[in-house]
Amino acid sequence: MQRDQRRLAAIVSADVAGYSRLMEADESGTLAALKRHREELIDPKVRRYGGRVVGTAGDSLLIEFASVVDAVQCAAEVQQGMAERNTGLPAERHMRLRIGINLGDVIVDGADIHGDGVNVAARLEKLAEPGGVCVSGVVHDQVAGKVPYGFVAMGEQSFKNIARPVRVLRLEAAPVSRTPVAESTRPPDKPSIAVLPFTNMSGDPEQEYFSDGITEDIITELSRFKSLHVIARNSSFGYKGQSPKVQDVGRELGARYVVEGSVRKAGNRVRVTAQLVEAETGNHVWAERYDRGLDDIFAVQDEVVRAIVGQLPARLDQAAFERTRRAPSENLTAYDLILRARWNIWRTVEDRGKILEDLKRAIALEPNLAEAHGLIAGYYAYGVFALGLSPEDAVPKARYHVERALALGELDPIIHFNAATAYILSGDHDRARIHAERAVEMNPNSLLSTAAMSLVLGYTGEGRAAIELWNELQRRDPAGPDDNRWESMFDTHYNLGEFERAIEAVRHLSAPPPHMHGEAAAAYAQLGRMDEARAEAARCRSGYPEGFDFGAMFRAHAGMCKHPEDTQRWLEGYRKAGFDV
């Protein structure tokens, strides 16, 4: 018995979308157009990439390639050429191809080929949109990084008469540019994140809408963060009903991080779990569980989404910051430099002196990065206290950079956060309020937006409202990093004359910056606890160089208050603690 001749081949199956409609409208014109496309575009491309037309039937083509890379490149260029040839024609006369590509074992029968490899290519063709190309997972894995095109996952698909599901991806027709972009316009390397459909664990198909709704809302709300690149819903939902490896998701969607979760409903309770995973390594960055009653299912959905979305950007920052700390300094991108500065500027770390250096390096790489200017503004404004910068020198610089940031990034809520904090730190209450309100309006789910609003309220005489917002931050992010939240809580309680509660707040700081010891000294002095006040004042003085002007620093701090009585309360406390203000 003669053994079948077999070989591995890349198979391309193509047909004309809406061919019957085109033939009915103009039979001879359609045949002539298809012939021209074959002679002038399709056949030359096939020959160029070493392909062989195996069969034709009406509007269909079956093509074999020895190289899967050549097959994908040929298909992409044919589709681009067809789009160009349709330009200027009425829509009803456009001729658009659907193309499927598979890599598989085929049986050779003279000039023909047969087998499951061919059948899968034909099924992929039917799945493709007009003008589109669908490839099997094995094709994608072979060509990834070797062709200048992106791919969008469509999940596993079951085809008639094909025993196993096939992983399918859609080829993005526009090639990825290999030409370097001008330094002044290239965007920073923003972290990309894919939110996979949350799994309905309830055993009740009727609850599918709830788990899908959670996922869609997380995607929508994360998209408000201009510092993130969020993979579109259609791409993420291609994995619905599957259990893909996060490494595969990251590779196929170009995502650095993946969010996974589940929803389990039992009686009048619902449990939602969410976790953030680094795609390349599979390491878990963050995980949380939410148990809620279902008195109002839509209110529960909003609450859970807000909690998850509020925490994710900070966790992404923390994970990426740890990555940049391990990276060689010469390999850092503008985004990495901004990330390090963003993380350091509002946190009690030792190397604050490197913040300005990192931000200047970022601007050298990307001159028009709004956030870099916004962070420089915050550096100068906060540096009056944290670094002992001269107010006369630092405040004008802060104002210059915040105005530059707003000119470059007026539509980014994080820029308005930067503006609000820089303005309040420099005593411009009205502008600070405007930008804090704008930050909340543009992204109410952002912890930074909430922090900006509470900071401003605390210094403009609305301390109770400020504390409500600080408490909301604690509820939404109870395990948040040791940032400036407790500094602001201290100041708000002090402004309200609640000195004991102010001291409780400062105790939450694991490593208070020197100026906070001075503020604590003022609070202890107001309570008449002079031994503790003197001890805190000594700690404050030890953190600054000899001859430092504490009077200028603390007068600038008192000037953050809108109302004169609040300003005087600070000056009185500093004087009692032994500072010359």
Phi, psi and omega in degrees: 000128183286133181280139178299141174274125183233157172202158176276132183215153169267122186248129177247125176244131183219148171212174181264123178292134178067031184296320180299319179296318180296319180294320181295323181285321183201089187297307183293321179295321180294316179298319180293319180296316180297320179298317179296316180299319179296310187289324188264336185235299192293305183298317176300321178295318180298316180296318182301322183261018172074024180272170179223123177287115184273320183204151175225142177211100182065249182263003187263153177224139172235121188233139179247137176233146174282333182246126178290329176297315179296323180296315181293316180298317179297312182299316181297317182290327175297314180296320177296318179296320178296320179298319179293321182289336177280345182301132178089349179270151173301147184304324183289350179254002178296135175250116184236135181267151166246133186229135172238141182230132177225156174241121183195175179280131181236153174265129182265126179231087184065240179272351183264161174229149182219174174119175181300326179303321179288318182297321179296318178301319179295321179292322178296322177302315181294334181280338183289147174282157175304128183086002185248170179228128173248139180233156175281162180301323181293326175296312180304314183297330181281329187256350182305126181084355182251350177232149184275050181225152175264167179225147178239124183292138175244008178080184177276137182238140175261128182246148179299133178066014173247122191296317186248149175299151182244128175286128188238142175227149177260130178281132175281119190295327183283127180292149175283126183296134175262359182276129179302138179274149180305141184302327185285344184241349183292129182288158177292163181281080183291146177293135180257143186220135177246132178254108180283151180304127178295140184277131175278107182263008188280345185073011182237107181303336180294340181272002182300325182297327182290313180294320177295322180296319176302311182298311183297320180293322178297316178300313182298314185286326176296331181293345176289338182277108183292344180278357181243150168252110185259124179296137185296155183304314184301325179288314181296320184286354173295344180262007182299135180082003181246173174230068184286157171286139181297331178297321178293318179299314180299317181292317185285327183258354183070033183259134176278330181228151179231135173256127176238157178192175177214158178232127178232122181249134177218114182061235182257025179235151176225139176241125178243127175247147178217146177215147178250126186235137173283120190296318186295319186258340186079007181286140177279127179267323186198146175211148181208154177233139181235121176250125184220155171277157187252038178301322177222100188298327180285326175294321177297316179301314180297319182295315181293316179301316182296320179296315181294311184294326180295327184269332188301312182302321179295322179291324176296315178301314182297316180296315182291326177298317178297324179294318181291330178295329180274346185278147174300137187299330182286345182263003183287137175273174177301320178298316180300320181294319177297319180300315180297318180293317180300318182290320186282325192295328183255014183233156185275079178242165188277327190267049178296333182298341181274351185299307182297322178299315179297318182292323178292324176295322179297316180291328176297324178282320184225087188300334186256027178280110183299318185295328178299316178294321179297320179289326175296320176300314178296322179301311182292318182293312180285334181295340175303324181262311187286329184243357180071030178290150179292125179302322182297329180269319189282320186296314176300323178293320178299316181295320179300312185288328178290324177292324176294318179298316181294324179295328183269332188221046185298337182266006182256120182298330180293332176292322178290328172299311178302317182295315181300315182291319180296318181291318181291323179294334179259010172083014178263086190292319184294313178296322179300317181295317180302313186282330175295316178297322179294320179298317180292319180298319184283328180210082181294344180275349183284129175297327179294320178298316178297318179298319179298316182295316181293322178300313181295315181299323181296333181257357182247021173089011179242056186298321180297317178295323179297317181294323176301319180290322177297320178295324176296320176300320179295321179293319184283333183217066186294335181256028183296163182292164180285084185251200185277008180303316184286332173300314182291323175299317178303308184298320181297314178295322178298315180299332178273001182078014181263075190290323178298315181291329176298315180295323176300321181294316184292337178293343178285344180280123182287331180216077184301137174293160187306321184295332179291333174293325176294319178293319178297323177300319178297320180293315178298320181296321178296332179273357181079012180267076194287328178299316179291324178297316180293322179296317179293322178297321178295320177297321179298310183297326182290346181270001182232157182290161179299137180086005181297143183270087180293329180300316180295319181295314185283333173292322177296321179296314179298330180288351175292339182281137181284324186263134184303324181295327177290320177300315181294327179298320178293312181299321178298315180297318180296319180296317179299328181280356175102010178268142181271093178241000000 
